[in-house]
Short mmCIF file of C-alpha atoms and ligand atoms in Angstrom, two decimals:
data_model
loop_
_atom_site.label_atom_id
_atom_site.label_comp_id
_atom_site.label_asym_id
_atom_site.label_seq_id
_atom_site.Cartn_x
_atom_site.Cartn_y
_atom_site.Cartn_z
CA UNK M 127 12.59 -139.46 158.68
CA UNK M 128 13.58 -140.61 154.97
CA UNK M 129 16.51 -142.80 154.79
CA UNK M 130 18.53 -140.73 152.24
CA UNK M 131 19.76 -141.87 149.09
CA UNK M 132 21.21 -145.55 149.31
CA UNK M 133 21.31 -146.80 145.74
CA UNK M 134 19.19 -149.99 144.86
CA UNK M 135 20.44 -151.71 141.72
CA UNK M 136 18.00 -153.56 139.69
CA UNK M 137 18.53 -157.47 138.73
CA UNK M 138 18.36 -156.18 134.95
CA UNK M 139 21.35 -153.63 135.59
CA UNK M 140 23.42 -156.20 137.75
CA UNK M 141 22.94 -158.95 134.87
CA UNK M 142 23.51 -156.25 132.07
CA UNK M 143 26.85 -155.25 133.91
CA UNK M 144 28.07 -158.72 134.74
CA UNK M 145 27.47 -159.76 131.00
CA UNK M 146 29.62 -156.77 129.91
CA UNK M 147 32.35 -157.52 132.52
CA UNK M 148 32.75 -160.83 131.01
CA UNK M 149 32.68 -159.90 127.30
CA UNK M 150 35.47 -157.48 128.24
CA UNK M 151 37.49 -159.75 130.21
CA UNK M 152 37.50 -162.28 127.40
CA UNK M 153 38.87 -159.72 125.06
CA UNK M 154 41.72 -158.70 127.75
CA UNK M 155 43.68 -161.71 126.57
CA UNK M 156 45.96 -161.98 129.57
CA UNK M 157 45.60 -158.28 130.36
CA UNK M 158 44.28 -156.38 133.15
CA UNK M 159 42.20 -153.34 133.08
CA UNK M 160 41.61 -150.54 135.83
CA UNK M 161 39.49 -147.73 135.59
CA UNK M 162 38.93 -145.32 138.50
CA UNK M 163 36.09 -142.86 139.57
CA UNK M 164 36.23 -139.30 138.90
CA UNK M 165 37.16 -136.85 141.71
CA UNK M 166 34.74 -134.09 142.35
CA UNK M 167 35.67 -130.81 140.71
CA UNK M 168 36.21 -127.91 143.12
CA UNK M 169 34.59 -124.76 142.31
CA UNK M 170 35.54 -122.51 145.09
CA UNK M 171 35.34 -122.74 149.40
CA UNK M 172 33.18 -125.93 149.94
CA UNK M 173 31.33 -125.79 146.53
CA UNK M 174 31.94 -128.54 144.13
CA UNK M 175 30.68 -128.72 140.45
CA UNK M 176 27.79 -131.02 140.03
CA UNK M 177 29.26 -134.27 140.41
CA UNK M 178 29.33 -136.41 137.12
CA UNK M 179 31.13 -139.85 137.37
CA UNK M 180 33.67 -140.93 134.96
CA UNK M 181 31.87 -142.82 132.27
CA UNK M 182 34.34 -145.61 131.84
CA UNK M 183 34.13 -146.50 135.54
CA UNK M 184 30.26 -146.20 135.40
CA UNK M 185 30.08 -148.69 132.20
CA UNK M 186 31.97 -151.23 134.26
CA UNK M 187 30.59 -150.43 137.80
CA UNK M 188 27.20 -149.31 137.29
CA UNK M 189 27.99 -146.86 140.27
CA UNK M 190 27.08 -143.19 139.70
CA UNK M 191 27.48 -141.84 143.05
CA UNK M 192 30.46 -139.68 144.47
CA UNK M 193 31.94 -142.77 146.08
CA UNK M 194 35.53 -143.24 145.22
CA UNK M 195 36.33 -146.61 143.75
CA UNK M 196 38.36 -148.69 141.34
CA UNK M 197 37.38 -151.50 138.87
CA UNK M 198 39.60 -154.17 137.88
CA UNK M 199 39.21 -156.77 135.35
CA UNK M 200 41.38 -159.65 135.16
CA UNK M 201 41.85 -162.19 132.65
CA UNK M 202 43.96 -165.14 132.30
CA UNK M 203 43.98 -168.39 134.27
CA UNK M 204 41.52 -166.88 136.95
CA UNK M 205 39.42 -164.36 135.21
CA UNK M 206 37.59 -162.24 137.63
CA UNK M 207 36.05 -158.82 138.14
CA UNK M 208 36.96 -156.79 141.50
CA UNK M 209 35.76 -153.48 142.60
CA UNK M 210 37.54 -151.50 145.44
CA UNK M 211 35.12 -148.73 147.08
CA UNK M 212 35.80 -146.34 149.98
CA UNK M 213 34.70 -147.75 153.46
CA UNK M 214 31.61 -145.55 154.77
CA UNK M 215 32.54 -142.86 156.78
CA UNK M 216 30.04 -141.34 159.41
CA UNK M 217 31.37 -137.74 159.44
CA UNK M 218 31.43 -137.68 155.40
CA UNK M 219 27.92 -138.98 155.34
CA UNK M 220 26.66 -136.41 157.53
CA UNK M 221 27.82 -133.68 154.86
CA UNK M 222 27.43 -135.69 151.93
CA UNK M 223 24.71 -138.34 152.47
CA UNK M 224 24.92 -142.29 152.43
CA UNK M 225 27.97 -143.83 151.01
CA UNK M 226 27.77 -146.95 148.74
CA UNK M 227 30.32 -148.83 151.11
CA UNK M 228 31.18 -152.46 150.88
CA UNK M 229 27.66 -153.76 151.62
CA UNK M 230 26.29 -151.73 148.88
CA UNK M 231 28.77 -152.60 146.69
CA UNK M 232 28.51 -156.07 147.17
CA UNK M 233 25.00 -155.67 145.06
CA UNK M 234 26.77 -154.92 141.97
CA UNK M 235 27.54 -158.51 140.94
CA UNK M 236 31.27 -158.49 141.13
CA UNK M 237 33.31 -161.79 141.93
CA UNK M 238 35.06 -159.56 144.68
CA UNK M 239 34.62 -156.50 146.83
CA UNK M 240 37.41 -154.91 148.51
CA UNK M 241 38.00 -151.81 150.39
CA UNK M 242 40.08 -149.17 148.61
CA UNK M 243 42.49 -149.43 151.41
CA UNK M 244 43.33 -152.87 149.99
CA UNK M 245 44.19 -151.60 146.65
CA UNK M 246 48.09 -151.23 147.25
CA UNK M 247 48.10 -154.87 148.49
CA UNK M 248 45.75 -156.58 145.81
CA UNK M 249 47.00 -154.84 142.63
CA UNK M 250 50.77 -155.78 142.73
CA UNK M 251 49.97 -159.25 143.26
CA UNK M 252 47.57 -159.49 140.42
CA UNK M 253 50.08 -157.37 138.26
CA UNK M 254 52.71 -160.23 138.70
CA UNK M 255 51.27 -162.73 136.01
CA UNK M 256 49.84 -159.93 133.56
CA UNK M 257 51.50 -158.91 130.32
CA UNK M 258 49.14 -155.80 129.62
CA UNK M 259 47.62 -153.20 131.86
CA UNK M 260 44.96 -151.26 130.19
CA UNK M 261 44.00 -147.73 131.97
CA UNK M 262 43.37 -144.21 131.05
CA UNK M 263 46.50 -142.44 132.89
CA UNK M 264 46.45 -139.75 130.31
CA UNK M 265 43.19 -138.47 131.16
CA UNK M 266 42.37 -139.15 134.72
CA UNK M 267 44.58 -137.91 137.49
CA UNK M 268 43.06 -140.57 139.97
CA UNK M 269 44.35 -143.24 138.04
CA UNK M 270 47.69 -141.54 137.52
CA UNK M 271 47.85 -141.44 141.09
CA UNK M 272 47.27 -145.01 141.57
CA UNK M 273 49.66 -145.96 138.89
CA UNK M 274 52.51 -143.62 140.03
CA UNK M 275 52.23 -145.05 143.58
CA UNK M 276 51.67 -148.58 142.77
CA UNK M 277 53.03 -149.41 139.69
CA UNK M 278 55.85 -147.09 138.59
CA UNK M 279 57.02 -146.77 141.92
CA UNK M 280 57.48 -150.69 142.13
CA UNK M 281 58.24 -151.10 138.39
CA UNK M 282 61.20 -153.26 139.18
CA UNK M 283 58.78 -155.71 139.87
CA UNK M 284 56.50 -155.67 136.98
CA UNK M 285 59.08 -155.72 134.29
CA UNK M 286 57.05 -157.63 131.49
CA UNK M 287 54.02 -155.33 131.91
CA UNK M 288 53.07 -153.08 129.56
CA UNK M 289 50.66 -149.89 130.36
CA UNK M 290 48.28 -149.20 127.67
CA UNK M 291 45.68 -146.51 127.36
CA UNK M 292 42.24 -148.17 127.15
CA UNK M 293 40.27 -145.66 125.40
CA UNK M 294 40.25 -147.52 121.87
CA UNK M 295 39.73 -150.91 123.58
CA UNK M 296 37.05 -149.97 126.01
CA UNK M 297 35.35 -147.36 123.30
CA UNK M 298 34.68 -150.15 121.20
CA UNK M 299 32.64 -151.91 123.67
CA UNK M 300 30.97 -148.84 124.51
CA UNK M 301 30.20 -148.07 121.03
CA UNK M 302 28.02 -151.17 120.79
CA UNK M 303 25.02 -150.91 123.04
CA UNK M 304 23.39 -153.97 124.74
CA UNK M 305 19.61 -154.16 125.13
CA UNK M 306 19.73 -152.97 128.65
CA UNK M 307 21.36 -149.46 127.38
CA UNK M 308 19.15 -149.42 124.37
CA UNK M 309 16.02 -149.13 126.82
CA UNK M 310 18.05 -146.66 129.09
CA UNK M 311 18.70 -144.46 125.86
CA UNK M 312 15.12 -144.58 124.58
CA UNK M 313 13.78 -143.40 127.98
CA UNK M 314 16.18 -140.40 127.88
CA UNK M 315 14.68 -139.86 124.36
CA UNK M 316 11.22 -140.16 125.58
CA UNK M 317 11.82 -137.69 128.57
CA UNK M 318 13.48 -135.27 126.10
CA UNK M 319 10.80 -135.42 123.49
CA UNK M 320 8.21 -134.68 126.20
CA UNK M 321 10.53 -131.52 127.56
CA UNK M 322 10.65 -130.37 123.64
CA UNK M 323 7.14 -130.90 123.15
CA UNK M 324 6.30 -128.82 126.09
CA UNK M 325 8.17 -126.08 125.08
CA UNK M 326 6.80 -126.01 121.72
CA UNK M 327 3.23 -125.85 123.18
CA UNK M 328 3.79 -123.13 125.92
CA UNK M 329 6.31 -120.92 124.33
CA UNK M 330 5.20 -117.21 123.43
CA UNK M 331 6.84 -113.95 122.07
CA UNK M 332 7.76 -111.87 124.99
CA UNK M 333 9.22 -114.86 126.94
CA UNK M 334 13.12 -115.06 127.27
CA UNK M 335 15.19 -118.09 126.05
CA UNK M 336 16.27 -118.56 129.64
CA UNK M 337 12.39 -118.84 130.73
CA UNK M 338 12.11 -121.41 128.09
CA UNK M 339 15.28 -123.29 128.99
CA UNK M 340 13.77 -123.65 132.52
CA UNK M 341 10.42 -125.07 131.33
CA UNK M 342 12.50 -127.55 129.26
CA UNK M 343 14.51 -128.29 132.32
CA UNK M 344 11.81 -128.48 134.58
CA UNK M 345 10.12 -130.99 132.38
CA UNK M 346 13.25 -133.18 132.05
CA UNK M 347 13.62 -133.45 135.91
CA UNK M 348 9.98 -134.16 136.65
CA UNK M 349 10.28 -136.80 134.14
CA UNK M 350 13.05 -138.40 135.95
CA UNK M 351 16.27 -137.07 134.67
CA UNK M 352 18.67 -135.42 137.06
CA UNK M 353 21.12 -133.95 134.43
CA UNK M 354 21.09 -132.40 130.94
CA UNK M 355 23.49 -134.28 129.03
CA UNK M 356 25.18 -131.14 127.51
CA UNK M 357 24.18 -127.36 128.19
CA UNK M 358 20.76 -126.75 126.59
CA UNK M 359 20.97 -124.68 123.56
CA UNK M 360 17.65 -122.32 123.55
CA UNK M 361 18.06 -119.82 120.60
CA UNK M 362 15.58 -117.68 118.89
CA UNK M 363 15.91 -115.57 115.76
CA UNK M 364 19.20 -115.33 114.38
CA UNK M 365 20.85 -116.93 117.56
CA UNK M 366 19.86 -120.23 115.79
CA UNK M 367 22.76 -119.48 113.44
CA UNK M 368 25.46 -119.89 116.37
CA UNK M 369 26.03 -123.56 116.58
CA UNK M 370 26.81 -123.81 120.41
CA UNK M 371 24.75 -120.83 121.56
CA UNK M 372 24.18 -120.99 125.02
CA UNK M 373 23.67 -117.51 126.50
CA UNK M 374 19.99 -118.17 126.31
CA UNK M 375 19.09 -114.77 127.26
CA UNK M 376 17.04 -113.12 124.46
CA UNK M 377 13.70 -112.45 124.37
CA UNK M 378 11.52 -114.47 121.89
CA UNK M 379 9.84 -112.15 119.42
CA UNK M 380 6.75 -112.69 117.00
CA UNK M 381 7.85 -114.11 113.83
CA UNK M 382 11.13 -115.63 115.06
CA UNK M 383 12.22 -119.53 114.88
CA UNK M 384 13.32 -120.98 118.11
CA UNK M 385 16.11 -123.72 117.86
CA UNK M 386 16.27 -125.99 120.75
CA UNK M 387 19.17 -128.58 120.92
CA UNK M 388 18.83 -130.37 124.21
CA UNK M 389 18.64 -133.80 125.84
CA UNK M 390 18.55 -135.23 129.26
CA UNK M 391 20.94 -137.90 130.52
CA UNK M 392 19.06 -140.92 132.03
CA UNK M 393 20.97 -143.26 134.29
CA UNK M 394 23.94 -141.51 132.84
CA UNK M 395 22.93 -142.10 128.80
CA UNK M 396 22.54 -138.88 126.77
CA UNK M 397 19.90 -138.06 124.31
CA UNK M 398 20.44 -135.18 121.81
CA UNK M 399 17.64 -133.92 119.86
CA UNK M 400 17.28 -130.45 118.17
CA UNK M 401 13.97 -129.08 116.95
CA UNK M 402 13.39 -125.86 115.21
CA UNK M 403 9.47 -124.38 114.92
CA UNK M 404 7.98 -120.84 114.77
CA UNK M 405 7.18 -119.14 118.00
CA UNK M 406 3.70 -117.90 117.02
CA UNK M 407 2.78 -120.93 115.03
CA UNK M 408 3.25 -120.18 111.84
CA UNK M 409 6.33 -120.60 109.90
CA UNK M 410 7.00 -117.47 107.13
CA UNK M 411 7.24 -118.85 103.37
CA UNK M 412 10.78 -118.18 103.47
CA UNK M 413 11.53 -120.19 106.81
CA UNK M 414 9.28 -123.07 105.70
CA UNK M 415 11.13 -123.24 102.33
CA UNK M 416 14.41 -123.55 104.54
CA UNK M 417 13.02 -125.93 106.82
CA UNK M 418 11.46 -128.29 104.57
CA UNK M 419 15.00 -128.62 102.76
CA UNK M 420 16.46 -129.83 106.09
CA UNK M 421 13.46 -131.90 107.12
CA UNK M 422 13.54 -133.84 103.70
CA UNK M 423 17.39 -134.31 104.07
CA UNK M 424 17.15 -135.45 107.69
CA UNK M 425 14.26 -138.18 106.55
CA UNK M 426 16.51 -139.19 103.64
CA UNK M 427 19.65 -139.62 105.57
CA UNK M 428 17.90 -141.33 108.35
CA UNK M 429 16.54 -143.83 105.67
CA UNK M 430 20.06 -144.62 104.47
CA UNK M 431 21.05 -145.81 108.16
CA UNK M 432 22.00 -149.59 108.12
CA UNK M 433 25.20 -151.69 108.59
CA UNK M 434 27.94 -151.10 106.45
CA UNK M 435 27.28 -147.35 105.82
CA UNK M 436 29.93 -145.21 106.68
CA UNK M 437 29.48 -141.74 108.60
CA UNK M 438 31.41 -139.81 105.76
CA UNK M 439 28.99 -141.05 103.11
CA UNK M 440 25.87 -139.76 105.17
CA UNK M 441 27.97 -136.35 105.51
CA UNK M 442 28.58 -136.24 101.85
CA UNK M 443 24.92 -136.84 101.01
CA UNK M 444 23.82 -134.27 103.46
CA UNK M 445 26.08 -131.65 102.10
CA UNK M 446 24.79 -132.36 98.31
CA UNK M 447 21.19 -132.42 99.49
CA UNK M 448 21.24 -129.30 101.53
CA UNK M 449 23.24 -127.40 99.10
CA UNK M 450 21.19 -128.34 96.04
CA UNK M 451 18.06 -127.75 97.99
CA UNK M 452 19.12 -124.00 98.64
CA UNK M 453 20.54 -123.76 94.97
CA UNK M 454 16.97 -124.82 93.77
CA UNK M 455 15.30 -122.23 95.87
CA UNK M 456 17.35 -119.53 94.84
CA UNK M 457 19.25 -118.85 98.17
CA UNK M 458 22.57 -119.79 96.78
CA UNK M 459 23.55 -118.49 93.20
CA UNK M 460 26.44 -120.96 92.88
CA UNK M 461 26.72 -124.23 90.81
CA UNK M 462 26.85 -127.55 93.13
CA UNK M 463 30.38 -128.03 91.99
CA UNK M 464 31.56 -124.55 93.05
CA UNK M 465 29.74 -124.76 96.40
CA UNK M 466 31.33 -128.05 97.08
CA UNK M 467 34.90 -126.55 96.19
CA UNK M 468 37.16 -125.28 98.70
CA UNK M 469 34.20 -126.44 101.35
CA UNK M 470 32.34 -123.09 100.25
CA UNK M 471 29.08 -125.12 101.71
CA UNK M 472 30.44 -124.59 105.44
CA UNK M 473 29.22 -120.94 105.18
CA UNK M 474 25.81 -122.52 105.58
CA UNK M 475 26.40 -125.87 106.87
CA UNK M 476 29.71 -125.83 109.03
CA UNK M 477 29.11 -129.15 111.15
CA UNK M 478 28.90 -133.04 110.69
CA UNK M 479 25.59 -134.75 110.09
CA UNK M 480 26.32 -137.48 112.80
CA UNK M 481 28.37 -138.65 115.99
CA UNK M 482 28.03 -141.53 118.22
CA UNK M 483 25.67 -141.11 121.29
CA UNK M 484 25.92 -143.24 124.73
CA UNK M 485 27.31 -142.19 128.15
CA UNK M 486 28.79 -138.94 126.69
CA UNK M 487 26.86 -136.97 124.09
CA UNK M 488 29.72 -137.10 121.60
CA UNK M 489 30.69 -140.94 122.76
CA UNK M 490 33.24 -143.29 122.88
CA UNK M 491 34.39 -145.30 119.97
CA UNK M 492 36.73 -145.13 117.30
CA UNK M 493 35.61 -143.68 113.91
CA UNK M 494 38.52 -144.88 111.98
CA UNK M 495 40.18 -148.40 112.54
CA UNK M 496 43.32 -149.37 111.16
CA UNK M 497 43.45 -146.44 108.87
CA UNK M 498 39.95 -147.30 107.35
CA UNK M 499 36.61 -145.29 108.08
CA UNK M 500 34.32 -147.46 110.26
CA UNK M 501 31.22 -148.79 108.88
CA UNK M 502 28.11 -148.66 111.02
CA UNK M 503 27.22 -151.78 112.96
CA UNK M 504 24.00 -153.06 114.74
CA UNK M 505 24.07 -151.73 118.20
CA UNK M 506 25.48 -148.32 117.27
CA UNK M 507 23.45 -145.16 118.50
CA UNK M 508 24.35 -142.44 116.01
CA UNK M 509 22.60 -138.90 115.57
CA UNK M 510 21.49 -137.42 112.38
CA UNK M 511 21.29 -133.82 112.47
CA UNK M 512 21.59 -131.58 109.47
CA UNK M 513 21.13 -128.00 109.55
CA UNK M 514 21.08 -124.94 107.40
CA UNK M 515 22.34 -121.55 109.03
CA UNK M 516 21.86 -118.33 106.91
CA UNK M 517 24.47 -115.92 108.59
CA UNK M 518 23.56 -112.53 109.25
CA UNK M 519 25.38 -110.60 106.66
CA UNK M 520 26.00 -113.81 104.42
CA UNK M 521 27.73 -112.97 101.14
CA UNK M 522 25.96 -116.05 99.70
CA UNK M 523 22.47 -115.17 100.23
CA UNK M 524 20.31 -111.98 99.57
CA UNK M 525 19.04 -110.18 103.00
CA UNK M 526 15.84 -111.61 103.01
CA UNK M 527 17.26 -115.07 104.28
CA UNK M 528 19.77 -113.83 106.50
CA UNK M 529 19.29 -114.97 110.31
CA UNK M 530 17.40 -118.12 109.14
CA UNK M 531 18.82 -121.01 111.20
CA UNK M 532 17.24 -124.49 111.25
CA UNK M 533 18.49 -127.62 112.66
CA UNK M 534 16.79 -131.19 113.11
CA UNK M 535 18.22 -133.86 115.23
CA UNK M 536 17.18 -137.45 115.93
CA UNK M 537 18.90 -140.36 117.80
CA UNK M 538 18.92 -143.61 115.53
CA UNK M 539 19.83 -146.98 116.71
CA UNK M 540 21.57 -149.21 114.09
CA UNK M 541 19.81 -152.44 113.64
CA UNK M 542 20.62 -155.50 111.76
CA UNK M 543 18.66 -154.72 108.68
CA UNK M 544 18.42 -150.95 109.15
CA UNK M 545 17.60 -148.48 111.94
CA UNK M 546 15.30 -147.80 114.74
CA UNK M 547 14.63 -144.14 115.42
CA UNK M 548 14.70 -143.42 119.17
CA UNK M 549 13.17 -139.84 118.78
CA UNK M 550 9.38 -139.60 118.79
CA UNK M 551 9.14 -135.75 118.72
CA UNK M 552 6.95 -133.60 116.30
CA UNK M 553 8.94 -132.45 113.39
CA UNK M 554 6.55 -132.05 110.32
CA UNK M 555 5.46 -128.51 109.52
CA UNK M 556 1.75 -129.46 109.93
CA UNK M 557 2.61 -131.14 113.12
CA UNK M 558 4.40 -128.28 114.57
CA UNK M 559 1.86 -125.56 113.60
CA UNK M 560 -1.12 -127.61 114.81
CA UNK M 561 0.91 -127.71 118.54
CA UNK M 562 0.02 -124.10 119.10
N1 LIG K 792 24.22 -130.92 121.13
C1 LIG K 792 25.41 -131.18 120.56
C2 LIG K 792 25.45 -131.94 119.15
O1 LIG K 792 24.44 -131.75 118.67
O2 LIG K 792 26.28 -132.32 118.83
MN1 MN K 793 24.30 -134.04 118.13
MN1 MN K 794 22.35 -131.53 119.52
#
């Protein structure tokens, strides 16, 4: 009989976690940081939604399983990292599988591991000397409960202790990826790119978007990813113009463009890739003309990526390139100034060109720091995802353009002297046509 799913942790993972926790402890400056695992979300009866660990707890512990736990990072005179986990319980293990337990948790490289039953004793002791407790009580009912039980009921004992939300503090660490994280994100991208490519090769008119989604996600699972990073968008025809289309139920028709915006998560890290291609292997002239504007824009904006550049500057350049491209093609019959005025361009380009990517698809990290728009830094991973969507019935374009929707999205690592594109997936017109 197989022994189930006791988790093994690689030495690289443990070393990366230890280094990460040390960096954070250093920055805590006399404070404590407490992060708790996420409870399972109940669906109905004895069913729960597919479990997803809290990304902050996972970032600090490396523990993705359903075991309930708390990470405590302690700075000051005796800096240390502590993990509290549930004790193993044979009844729970019969229903839900092997638990991590204290022995398993001891592999994760913490200075100390305790049973979660010890938290009410250990936490107040450590709080005696702390000036600041960083946690996420606004976002997490598990932490809220712990704080209510331990901190607030006994608050008289911790007079000087300030409790602060950790999202900004911890988000700034999560924003800069270490080498271990970059490798995981590269793997997530490799798996997702293979899944996109399989869809490009095997799609045909008459297939449903849902069948194509199944093929995409089969390939992701066979590649080693248990989750998609978000609900896969598998659109065809004018469905491409709906940004977060997720009905995925129409039939692909000859002459359609297919737009798939999908990425797997690997070891918790998201990929986020969009490709748009013709179901029968040939772009019409009009589809190709729009596609080439988006592709040229995407490549130019990727080439702008380097430390010091700001995401709003990338967005402004995207608005300009897409809109001028449409004006030159004769699709939009306004001047650029008129199209830019009053956000009219949002009729064909309504979203942003970039967001942070990491444990969440729209990842943690502040976009504005002390009132200033944050420049890119080496170690950030961002998306570059321009798109043009000529909505059916659009008053800005003739009917022949209506229903054409194109987005192209890659995941980009900012490096010391520029960028590295993590997404290797066909996007040139000739490549896409040759794949069929
Ligand atoms: N897939 C969601 C996004 O591209 O932001
Ligand atoms: Mn995206
Ligand atoms: Mn996307």
